[in-house]
Coordinates of C-alpha atoms in Angstrom, one line a residue:
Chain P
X1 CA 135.7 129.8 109.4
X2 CA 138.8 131.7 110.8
X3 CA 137.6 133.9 114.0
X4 CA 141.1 135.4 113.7
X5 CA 140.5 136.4 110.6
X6 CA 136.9 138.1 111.4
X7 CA 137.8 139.7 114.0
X8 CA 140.9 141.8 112.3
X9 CA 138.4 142.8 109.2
X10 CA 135.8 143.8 112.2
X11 CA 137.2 147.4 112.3
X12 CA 137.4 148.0 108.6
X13 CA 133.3 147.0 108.6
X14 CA 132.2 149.4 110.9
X15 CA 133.7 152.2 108.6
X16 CA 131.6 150.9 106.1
X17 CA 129.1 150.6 108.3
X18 CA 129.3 154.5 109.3
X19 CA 129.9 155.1 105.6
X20 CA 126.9 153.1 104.5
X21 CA 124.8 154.5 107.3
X22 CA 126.0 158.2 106.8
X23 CA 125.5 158.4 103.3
X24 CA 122.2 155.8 103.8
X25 CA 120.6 158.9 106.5
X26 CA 121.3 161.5 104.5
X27 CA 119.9 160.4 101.4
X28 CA 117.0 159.4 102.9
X29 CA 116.4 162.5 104.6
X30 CA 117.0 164.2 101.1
X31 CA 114.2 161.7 99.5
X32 CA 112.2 162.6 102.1
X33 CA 112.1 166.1 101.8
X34 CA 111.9 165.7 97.8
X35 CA 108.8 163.7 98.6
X36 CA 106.9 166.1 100.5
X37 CA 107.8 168.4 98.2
X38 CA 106.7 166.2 95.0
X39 CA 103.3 165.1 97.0
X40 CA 102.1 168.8 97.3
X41 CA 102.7 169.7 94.3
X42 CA 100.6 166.9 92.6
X43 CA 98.2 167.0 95.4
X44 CA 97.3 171.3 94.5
X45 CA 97.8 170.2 90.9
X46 CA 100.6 173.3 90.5
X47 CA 100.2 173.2 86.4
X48 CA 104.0 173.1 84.9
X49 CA 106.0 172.2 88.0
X50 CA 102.8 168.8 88.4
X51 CA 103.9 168.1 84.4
X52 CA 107.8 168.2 85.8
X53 CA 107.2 165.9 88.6
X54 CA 105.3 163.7 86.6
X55 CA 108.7 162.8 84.5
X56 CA 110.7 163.3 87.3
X57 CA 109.0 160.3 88.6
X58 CA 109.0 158.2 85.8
X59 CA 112.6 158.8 84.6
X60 CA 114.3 158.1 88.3
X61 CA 111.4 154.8 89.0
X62 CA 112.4 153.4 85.8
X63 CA 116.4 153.7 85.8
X64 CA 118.5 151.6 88.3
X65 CA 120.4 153.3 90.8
X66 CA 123.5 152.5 89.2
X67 CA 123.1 154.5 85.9
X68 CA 122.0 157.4 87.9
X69 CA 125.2 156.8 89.7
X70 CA 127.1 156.6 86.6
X71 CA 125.7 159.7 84.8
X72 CA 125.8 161.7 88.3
X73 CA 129.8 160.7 89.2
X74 CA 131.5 159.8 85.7
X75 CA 129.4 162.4 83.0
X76 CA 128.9 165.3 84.7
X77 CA 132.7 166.4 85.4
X78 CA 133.0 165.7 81.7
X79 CA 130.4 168.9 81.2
X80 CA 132.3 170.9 84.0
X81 CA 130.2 169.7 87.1
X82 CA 132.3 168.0 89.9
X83 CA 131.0 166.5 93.2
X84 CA 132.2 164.2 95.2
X85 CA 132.0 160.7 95.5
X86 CA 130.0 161.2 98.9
X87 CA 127.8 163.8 97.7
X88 CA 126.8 162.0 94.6
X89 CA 125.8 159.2 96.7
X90 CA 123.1 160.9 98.6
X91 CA 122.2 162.5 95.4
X92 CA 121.6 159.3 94.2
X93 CA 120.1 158.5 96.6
X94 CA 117.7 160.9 97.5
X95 CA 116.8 161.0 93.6
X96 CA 115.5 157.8 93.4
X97 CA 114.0 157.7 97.2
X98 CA 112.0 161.0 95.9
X99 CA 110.5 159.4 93.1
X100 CA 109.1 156.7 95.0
X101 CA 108.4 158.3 98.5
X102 CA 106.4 161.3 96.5
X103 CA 104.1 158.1 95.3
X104 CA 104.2 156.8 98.7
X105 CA 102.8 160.5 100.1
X106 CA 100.4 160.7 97.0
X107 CA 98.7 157.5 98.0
X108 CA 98.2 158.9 101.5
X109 CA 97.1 161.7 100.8
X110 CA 94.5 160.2 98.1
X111 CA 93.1 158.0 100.8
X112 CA 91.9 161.0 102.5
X113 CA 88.4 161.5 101.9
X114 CA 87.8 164.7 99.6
X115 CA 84.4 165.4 102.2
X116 CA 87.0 166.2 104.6
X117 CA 89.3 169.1 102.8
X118 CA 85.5 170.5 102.0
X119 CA 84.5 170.4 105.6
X120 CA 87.8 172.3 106.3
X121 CA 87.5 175.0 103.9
X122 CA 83.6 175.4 104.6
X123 CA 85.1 176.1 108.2
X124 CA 87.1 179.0 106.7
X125 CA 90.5 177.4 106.5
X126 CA 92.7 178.0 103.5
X127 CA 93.8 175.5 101.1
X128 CA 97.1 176.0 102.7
X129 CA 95.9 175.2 106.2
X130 CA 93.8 172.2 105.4
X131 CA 97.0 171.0 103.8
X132 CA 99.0 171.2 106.7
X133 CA 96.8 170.8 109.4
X134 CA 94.0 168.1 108.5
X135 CA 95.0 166.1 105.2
X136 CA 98.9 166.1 105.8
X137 CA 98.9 164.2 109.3
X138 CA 96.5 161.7 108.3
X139 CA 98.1 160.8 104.9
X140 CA 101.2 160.4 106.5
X141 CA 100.0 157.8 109.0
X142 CA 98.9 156.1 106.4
X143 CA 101.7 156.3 104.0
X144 CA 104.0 154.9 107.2
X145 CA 104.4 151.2 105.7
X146 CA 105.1 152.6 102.4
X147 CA 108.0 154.9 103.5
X148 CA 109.4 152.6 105.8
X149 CA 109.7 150.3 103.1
X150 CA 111.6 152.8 101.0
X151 CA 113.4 153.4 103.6
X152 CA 114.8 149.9 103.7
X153 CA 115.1 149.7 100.1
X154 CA 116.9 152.5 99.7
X155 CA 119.5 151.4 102.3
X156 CA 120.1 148.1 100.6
X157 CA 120.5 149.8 97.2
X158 CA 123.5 151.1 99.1
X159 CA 125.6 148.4 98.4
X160 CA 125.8 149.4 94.5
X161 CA 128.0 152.8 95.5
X162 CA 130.9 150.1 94.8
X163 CA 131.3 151.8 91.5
X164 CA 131.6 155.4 92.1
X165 CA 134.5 154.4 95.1
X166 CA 132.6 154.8 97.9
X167 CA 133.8 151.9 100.5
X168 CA 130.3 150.4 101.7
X169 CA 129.8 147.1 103.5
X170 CA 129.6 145.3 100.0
X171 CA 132.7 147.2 98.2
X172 CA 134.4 146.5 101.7
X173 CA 133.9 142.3 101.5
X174 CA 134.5 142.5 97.5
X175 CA 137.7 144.5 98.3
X176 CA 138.8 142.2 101.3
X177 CA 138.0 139.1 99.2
X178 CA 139.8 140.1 96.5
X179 CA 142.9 140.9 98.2
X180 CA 143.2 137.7 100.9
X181 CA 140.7 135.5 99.5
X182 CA 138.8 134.5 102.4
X183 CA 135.7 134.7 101.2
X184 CA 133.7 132.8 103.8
X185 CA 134.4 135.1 106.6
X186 CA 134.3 138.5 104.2
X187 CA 130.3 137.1 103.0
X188 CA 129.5 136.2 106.7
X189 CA 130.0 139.6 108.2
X190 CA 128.8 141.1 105.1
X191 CA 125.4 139.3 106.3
X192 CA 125.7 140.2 109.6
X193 CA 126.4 143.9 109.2
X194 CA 123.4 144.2 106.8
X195 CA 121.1 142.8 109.6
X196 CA 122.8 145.1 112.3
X197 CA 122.0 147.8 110.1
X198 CA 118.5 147.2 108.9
X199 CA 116.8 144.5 111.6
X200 CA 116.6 147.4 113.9
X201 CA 115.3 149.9 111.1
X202 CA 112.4 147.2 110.5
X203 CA 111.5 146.6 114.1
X204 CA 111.1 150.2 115.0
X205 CA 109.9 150.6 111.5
X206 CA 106.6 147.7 112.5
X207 CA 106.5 149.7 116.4
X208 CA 106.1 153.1 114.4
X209 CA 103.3 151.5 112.3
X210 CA 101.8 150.0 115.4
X211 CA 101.3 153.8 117.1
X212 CA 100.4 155.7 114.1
X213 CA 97.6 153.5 112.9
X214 CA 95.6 155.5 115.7
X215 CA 96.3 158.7 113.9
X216 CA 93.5 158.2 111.0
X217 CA 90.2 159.9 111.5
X218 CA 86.6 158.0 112.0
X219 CA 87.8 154.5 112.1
Chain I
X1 CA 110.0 143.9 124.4
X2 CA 113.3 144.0 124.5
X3 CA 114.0 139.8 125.4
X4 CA 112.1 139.7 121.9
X5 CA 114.1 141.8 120.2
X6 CA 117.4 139.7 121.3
X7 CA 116.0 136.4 120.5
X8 CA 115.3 138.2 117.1
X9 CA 118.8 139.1 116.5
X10 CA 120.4 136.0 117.8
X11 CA 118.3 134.1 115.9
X12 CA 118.8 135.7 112.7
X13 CA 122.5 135.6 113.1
X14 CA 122.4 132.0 114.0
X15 CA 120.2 131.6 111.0
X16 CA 122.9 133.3 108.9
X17 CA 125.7 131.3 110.4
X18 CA 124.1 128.1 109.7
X19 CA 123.4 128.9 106.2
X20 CA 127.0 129.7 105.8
X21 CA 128.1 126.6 107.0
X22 CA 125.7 125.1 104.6
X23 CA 127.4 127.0 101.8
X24 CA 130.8 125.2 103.1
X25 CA 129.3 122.0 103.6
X26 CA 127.8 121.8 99.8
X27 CA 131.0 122.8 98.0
X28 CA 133.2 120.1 100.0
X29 CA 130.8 116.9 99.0
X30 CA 131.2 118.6 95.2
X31 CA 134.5 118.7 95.5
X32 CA 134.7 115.4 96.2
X33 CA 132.8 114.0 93.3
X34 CA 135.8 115.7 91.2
X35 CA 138.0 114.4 93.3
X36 CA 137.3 110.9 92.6
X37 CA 139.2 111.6 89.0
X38 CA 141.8 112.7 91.0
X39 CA 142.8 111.7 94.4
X40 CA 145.8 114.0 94.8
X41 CA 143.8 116.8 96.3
X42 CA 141.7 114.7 98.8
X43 CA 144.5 114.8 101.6
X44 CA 143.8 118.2 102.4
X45 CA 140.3 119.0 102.8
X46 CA 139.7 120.7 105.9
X47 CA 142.6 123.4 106.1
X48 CA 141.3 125.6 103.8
X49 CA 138.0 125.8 101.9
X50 CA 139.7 126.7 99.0
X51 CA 141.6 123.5 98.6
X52 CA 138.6 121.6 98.3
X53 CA 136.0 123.4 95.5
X54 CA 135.3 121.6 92.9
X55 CA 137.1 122.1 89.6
X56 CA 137.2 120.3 86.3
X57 CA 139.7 117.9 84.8
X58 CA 141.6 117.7 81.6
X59 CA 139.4 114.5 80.5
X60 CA 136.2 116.2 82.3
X61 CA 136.8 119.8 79.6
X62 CA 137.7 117.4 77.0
X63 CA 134.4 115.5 77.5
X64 CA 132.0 118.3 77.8
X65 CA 133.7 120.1 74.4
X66 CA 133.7 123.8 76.1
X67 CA 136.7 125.3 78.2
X68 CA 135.8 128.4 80.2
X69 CA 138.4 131.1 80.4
X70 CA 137.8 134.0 82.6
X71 CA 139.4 137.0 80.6
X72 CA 139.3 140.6 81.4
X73 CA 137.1 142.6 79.0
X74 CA 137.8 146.3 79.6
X75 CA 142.0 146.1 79.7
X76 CA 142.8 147.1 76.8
X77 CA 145.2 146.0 74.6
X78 CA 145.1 142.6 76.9
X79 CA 142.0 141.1 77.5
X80 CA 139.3 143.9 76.2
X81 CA 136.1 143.1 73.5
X82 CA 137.1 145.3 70.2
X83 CA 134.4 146.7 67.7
X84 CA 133.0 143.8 66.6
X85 CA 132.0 142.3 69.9
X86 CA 134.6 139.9 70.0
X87 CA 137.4 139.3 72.8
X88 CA 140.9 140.6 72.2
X89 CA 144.4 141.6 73.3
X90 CA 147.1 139.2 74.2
X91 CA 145.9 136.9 77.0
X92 CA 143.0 136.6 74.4
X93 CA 145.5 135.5 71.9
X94 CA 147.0 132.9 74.4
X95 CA 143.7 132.0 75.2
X96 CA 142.6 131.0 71.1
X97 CA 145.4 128.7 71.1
X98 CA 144.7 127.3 74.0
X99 CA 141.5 126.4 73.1
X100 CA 142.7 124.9 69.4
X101 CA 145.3 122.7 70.7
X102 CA 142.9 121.3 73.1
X103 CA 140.1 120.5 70.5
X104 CA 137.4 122.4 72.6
X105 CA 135.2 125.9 72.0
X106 CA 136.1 128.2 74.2
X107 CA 133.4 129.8 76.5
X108 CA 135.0 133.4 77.4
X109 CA 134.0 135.0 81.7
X110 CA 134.3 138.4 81.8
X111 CA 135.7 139.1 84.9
X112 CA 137.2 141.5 87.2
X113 CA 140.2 142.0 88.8
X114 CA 138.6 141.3 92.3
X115 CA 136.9 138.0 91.2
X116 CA 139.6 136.5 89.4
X117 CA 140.5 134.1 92.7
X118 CA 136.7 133.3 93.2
X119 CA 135.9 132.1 89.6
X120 CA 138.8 129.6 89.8
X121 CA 137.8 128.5 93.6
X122 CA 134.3 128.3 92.7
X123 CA 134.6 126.5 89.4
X124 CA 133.2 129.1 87.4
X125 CA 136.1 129.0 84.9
X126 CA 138.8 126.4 84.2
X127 CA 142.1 128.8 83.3
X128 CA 142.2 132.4 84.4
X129 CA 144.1 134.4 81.7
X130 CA 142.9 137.8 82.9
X131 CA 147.0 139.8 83.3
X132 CA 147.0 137.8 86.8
X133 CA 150.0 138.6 88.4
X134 CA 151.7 135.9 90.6
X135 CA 151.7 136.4 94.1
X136 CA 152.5 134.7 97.2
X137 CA 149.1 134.9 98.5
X138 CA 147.5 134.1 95.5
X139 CA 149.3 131.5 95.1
X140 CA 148.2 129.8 98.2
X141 CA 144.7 129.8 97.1
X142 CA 145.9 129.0 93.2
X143 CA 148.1 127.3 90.8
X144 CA 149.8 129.0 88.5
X145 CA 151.5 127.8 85.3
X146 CA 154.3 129.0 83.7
X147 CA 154.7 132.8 83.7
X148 CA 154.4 134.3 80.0
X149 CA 154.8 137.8 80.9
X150 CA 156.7 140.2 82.9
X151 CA 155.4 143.2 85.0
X152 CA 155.8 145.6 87.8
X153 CA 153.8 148.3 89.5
X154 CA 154.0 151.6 87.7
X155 CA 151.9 155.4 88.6
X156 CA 151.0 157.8 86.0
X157 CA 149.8 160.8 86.5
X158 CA 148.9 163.8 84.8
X159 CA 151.8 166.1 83.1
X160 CA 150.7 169.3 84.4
X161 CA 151.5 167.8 88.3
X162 CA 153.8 164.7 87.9
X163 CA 154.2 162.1 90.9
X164 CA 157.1 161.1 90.5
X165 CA 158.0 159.5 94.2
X166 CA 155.6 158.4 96.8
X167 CA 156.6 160.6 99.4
X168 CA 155.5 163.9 97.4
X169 CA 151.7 162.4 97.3
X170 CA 149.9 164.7 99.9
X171 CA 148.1 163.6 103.4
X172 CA 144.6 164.7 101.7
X173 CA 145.8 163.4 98.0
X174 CA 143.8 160.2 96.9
X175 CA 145.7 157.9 94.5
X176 CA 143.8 155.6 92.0
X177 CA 143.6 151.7 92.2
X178 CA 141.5 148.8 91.3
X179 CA 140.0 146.6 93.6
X180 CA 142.0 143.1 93.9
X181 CA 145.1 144.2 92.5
X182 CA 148.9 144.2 93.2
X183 CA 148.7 147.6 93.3
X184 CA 146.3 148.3 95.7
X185 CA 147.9 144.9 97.9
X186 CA 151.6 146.9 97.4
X187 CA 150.7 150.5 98.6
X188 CA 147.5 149.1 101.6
X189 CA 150.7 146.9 102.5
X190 CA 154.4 149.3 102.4
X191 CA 152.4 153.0 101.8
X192 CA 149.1 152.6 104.5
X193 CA 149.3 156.1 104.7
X194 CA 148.3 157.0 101.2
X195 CA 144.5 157.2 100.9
X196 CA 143.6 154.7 98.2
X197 CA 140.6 155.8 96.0
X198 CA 139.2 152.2 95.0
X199 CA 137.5 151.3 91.8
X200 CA 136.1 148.0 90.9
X201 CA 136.6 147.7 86.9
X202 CA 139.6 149.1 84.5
X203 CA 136.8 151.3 83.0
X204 CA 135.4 153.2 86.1
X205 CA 138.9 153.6 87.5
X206 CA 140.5 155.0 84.3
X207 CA 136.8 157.4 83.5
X208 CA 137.7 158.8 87.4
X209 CA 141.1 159.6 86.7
X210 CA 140.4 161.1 83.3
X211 CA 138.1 162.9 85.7
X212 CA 140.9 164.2 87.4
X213 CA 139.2 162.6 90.8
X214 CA 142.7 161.1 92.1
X215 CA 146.5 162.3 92.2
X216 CA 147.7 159.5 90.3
X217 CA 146.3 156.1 89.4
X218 CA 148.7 153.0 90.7
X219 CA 148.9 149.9 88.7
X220 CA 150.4 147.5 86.3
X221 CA 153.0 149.3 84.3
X222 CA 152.2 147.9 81.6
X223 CA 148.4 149.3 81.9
X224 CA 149.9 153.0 83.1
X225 CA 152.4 153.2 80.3
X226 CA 149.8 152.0 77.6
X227 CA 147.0 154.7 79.3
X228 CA 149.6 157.3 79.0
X229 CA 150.9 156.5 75.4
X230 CA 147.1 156.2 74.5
X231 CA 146.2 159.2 76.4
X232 CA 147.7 162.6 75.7
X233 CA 148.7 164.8 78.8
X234 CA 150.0 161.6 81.1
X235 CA 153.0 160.9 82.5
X236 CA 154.3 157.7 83.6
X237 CA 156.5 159.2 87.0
X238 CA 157.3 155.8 88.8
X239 CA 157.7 153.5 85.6
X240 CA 158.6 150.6 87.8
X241 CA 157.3 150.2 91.6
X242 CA 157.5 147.2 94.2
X243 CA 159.3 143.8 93.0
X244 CA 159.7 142.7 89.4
X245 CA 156.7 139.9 89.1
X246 CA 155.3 137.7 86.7
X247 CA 152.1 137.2 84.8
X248 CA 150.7 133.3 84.6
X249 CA 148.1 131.7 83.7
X250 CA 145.8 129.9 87.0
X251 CA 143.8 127.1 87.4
X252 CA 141.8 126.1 90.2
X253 CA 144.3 124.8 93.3
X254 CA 144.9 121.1 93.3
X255 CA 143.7 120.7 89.3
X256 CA 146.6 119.2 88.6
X257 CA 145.9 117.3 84.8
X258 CA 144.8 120.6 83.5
X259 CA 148.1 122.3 85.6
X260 CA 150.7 119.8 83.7
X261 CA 148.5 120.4 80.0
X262 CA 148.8 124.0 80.7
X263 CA 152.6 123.8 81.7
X264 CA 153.5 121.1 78.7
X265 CA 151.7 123.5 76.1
X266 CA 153.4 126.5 77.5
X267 CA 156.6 125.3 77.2
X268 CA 156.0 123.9 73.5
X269 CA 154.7 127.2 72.7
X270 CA 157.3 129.1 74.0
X271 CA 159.5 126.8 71.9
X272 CA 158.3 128.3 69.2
X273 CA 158.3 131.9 70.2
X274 CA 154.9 132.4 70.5
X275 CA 154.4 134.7 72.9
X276 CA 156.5 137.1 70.5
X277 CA 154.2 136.4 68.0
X278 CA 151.6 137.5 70.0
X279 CA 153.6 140.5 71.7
X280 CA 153.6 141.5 67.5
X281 CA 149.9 140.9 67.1
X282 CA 148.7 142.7 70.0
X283 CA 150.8 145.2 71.5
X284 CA 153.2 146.4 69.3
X285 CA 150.9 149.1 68.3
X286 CA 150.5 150.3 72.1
X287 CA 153.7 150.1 72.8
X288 CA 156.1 149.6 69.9
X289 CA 159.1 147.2 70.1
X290 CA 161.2 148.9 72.3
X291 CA 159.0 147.0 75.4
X292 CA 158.9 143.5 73.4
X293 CA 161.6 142.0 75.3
X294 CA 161.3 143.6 78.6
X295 CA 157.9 142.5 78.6
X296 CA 157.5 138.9 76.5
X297 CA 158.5 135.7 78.2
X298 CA 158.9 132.8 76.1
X299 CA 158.4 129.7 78.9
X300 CA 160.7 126.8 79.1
X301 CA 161.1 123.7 81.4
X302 CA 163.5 125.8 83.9

């Protein structure tokens, strides 16, 4: 291995890195938000927009990130609808982390027992209230692990935004490798910079899940 | 806390060190299994890792009845798979002939342009025929044989705002390339100014600049001047960019008994004007005759 070599490629990763990472937080923030959203709205049971989420869910869980990449940078200009490489990517993104951080919420919330939104509403809450205030903070400490997990998966789907020209970690090594062949060094940071960016995700991830565990009620 | 979390890191990078050296470690003792057919490449195993994968031998693709050719199989008309599922285009037609003169099937590698060096270092194909152009870098971590095809860089782009010099492409303009290509080598290395829009495969890049997502798309001149004569409302501005090069077939460094087949049975071919043949077979339609002799080259021993 040439540390010459590694250290001239070092700047060119840490772009990707802040690529990877900008893209990766924005996204995720996006999923997140589309969750929540998504949860509630199978949680109250909303009649047609439940039915929409339904196939929303199965239609993003059950096609890989790269076709929705595809269909989201290469067809849509052809029907007059032009975004950006960037902006397609936390699209993407935040499409597929939806789908699965809604199921994430809906299992929290499920795990709520249903004496407890009738205890609220006996008190003279709204539905709206018991929502927010009892059954929301609960099911999300309890959905922690789930998310977190997403959250991690969805930053190592990152690495498939080769194909709509977005320069990630993994487009960056492919490039380098393809242009001075040194293919040892390229795959070694490539490994490194994928731990840098997601040991510390998992180790605050497992502190986070250490705290909220005392959230839940009764036990 | 916090000792924990740096013994966590620093082990996990040591980890991943070691498992890279593994990696190294593995494909040197292959290497020299193959090499005990051959004891030409054995003097140089520890300045480059390329230098010592492990590769097959004439005899050793003879044996085993199968050759493996990495081809490309979205460049149309030179390595693509037509209608019927089958590969085509003229490295494809070097490639069939290759294969019957040797007596062996031929197993065909899709590949891309970024990979091509990989495949051969890693033994995943015997001959690259995928429009490599010869370089100076590549061919430190290749051989090439004979060159059977003339190229140079070229940029099209589209008629209604033709680049027809580097220096009118704008600070905020992107221009098209593919990953692992002379192109995008050429402008990263003379042009670092101009913000390169990268695609890994012929397709994606050519569906993005149909897109209109780039100012112009840099590459082969013979792939821009086929996209534009295939493509209505694309001009070829820079028909020919960078230094006039070559297009060879490569085998894995240091395979020399497949190196001298290849070089023996180019030069017969050539001989008898072949490549020509070919040029008639495959891309006359694309690009009529007037580009037949610019572009064919019929090898010989000098």
């Amino acid at each position: 291995m040439d540390y010459a070599v590694i250290e001239s490629y070092l700047p060119l990763y840490k772009d990707a890195l802040a690529l990877t990472l900008k893209i990766g937080w924005q996204g995720i923030a996006l999923s997140l938000l589309v969750g929540l959203a998504g949860a509630a709205i199978l949680h109250f049971k909303i009649r047609i927009l439940k039915t929409i989420t339904g196939i929303y869910i199965e239609l993003f869980r059950n096609t890989p990130l790269l076709v929705q990449l595809f269909f989201l940078y290469f067809a849509l200009p052809k029907i007059g609808i032009k975004i950006t490489a960037q902006t397609c990517g936390v699209l993407g993104l935040g499409l597929l982390g939806g789908a699965y951080m809604i199921e994430s919420f809906r299992s929290g919330l499920e795990s709520i027992a249903v004496i407890q939104t009738e205890s609220a509403l006996s008190l003279g809450m709204t539905k709206e209230q018991t929502f927010i205030y009892v059954i929301l903070p609960q099911a999300v400490s309890i959905s922690v692990p789930g998310l977190l997990a997403n959250v991690i998966f969805l930053l190592k789907e990152t690495s498939v935004f080769s194909t709509i020209s977005l320069m990630d970690l993994m487009f960056t090594a492919k490039d380098l490798i393809g242009m001075y062949a040194k293919t040892i060094e390229c795959l070694f940071l490539l490994v490194v910079f994928y731990l840098i960016m997601l040991l510390p995700v998992s180790i605050l991830g497992s502190i986070l899940e250490r705290r909220l565990r005392y959230a839940g009620f009764g036990d | 806390m916090k000792k924990n979390l740096f013994n966590k890191v620093t082990g996990l990078a040591l980890v991943s060190a070691l498992a890279m050296t593994g990696l190294t470690a593995c494909s040197s003792t292959g290497a020299a299994g193959s090499n005990t057919a051959n004891n030409t490449a054995s003097s140089d195993t520890d300045n480059s890792e390329s230098s010592s994968q492990g590769f097959r031998t004439l005899d050793e693709i003879k044996e085993s009845g199968v050759i493996n050719i990495g081809v490309f199989s979205d460049k149309s008309p030179f390595g693509y798979v037509d209608e019927n599922g089958d590969y085509a285009g003229y490295d494809v037609y070097l490639a069939e002939r290759l294969g019957q003169d040797l007596g062996v099937e031929i197993n065909y590698v899709s590949t891309e342009a970024a990979n091509r060096i990989e495949y051969l270092q890693t033994g995943k194909v015997d001959i690259i025929l995928a429009n490599f152009t010869v370089t100076e870098e590549r061919a430190q971590e290749v051989d090439f044989a004979l060159p059977y095809m003339n190229v140079a860089l070229g940029v099209v782009s589209p008629e209604g705002a033709v680049i027809d010099s580097l220096d009118s492409i704008g600070a905020d303009d992107q221009v098209i390339v593919i990953s692992g290509t002379t192109a995008e080598t050429y402008l990263t290395k003379n042009y670092p100014d101009i913000k390169l829009q990268k695609y890994d495969a012929y397709a994606e890049a050519k569906t993005a600049f149909e897109n209109g997502n780039g100012v112009a798309w840099a590459n082969d001149n013979t792939e821009v001047i086929a996209f534009s004569l295939e493509n209505e409302g694309y001009v070829v501005g820079i028909p020919s960019l960078g230094d006039q090069d070559t297009i060879a077939p490569a085998v894995t460094k240091g395979n020399e008994t497949l190196l001298a087949w290849l070089n023996d049975e180019l030069v017969a071919l050539g001989s008898e004007n072949f490549f020509h043949a070919g040029y008639e077979a495959t891309l006359l339609e694309t690009y009529g005759a007037d580009y037949e002799d610019t572009l064919v080259i019929e090898p010989s021993k000098n």
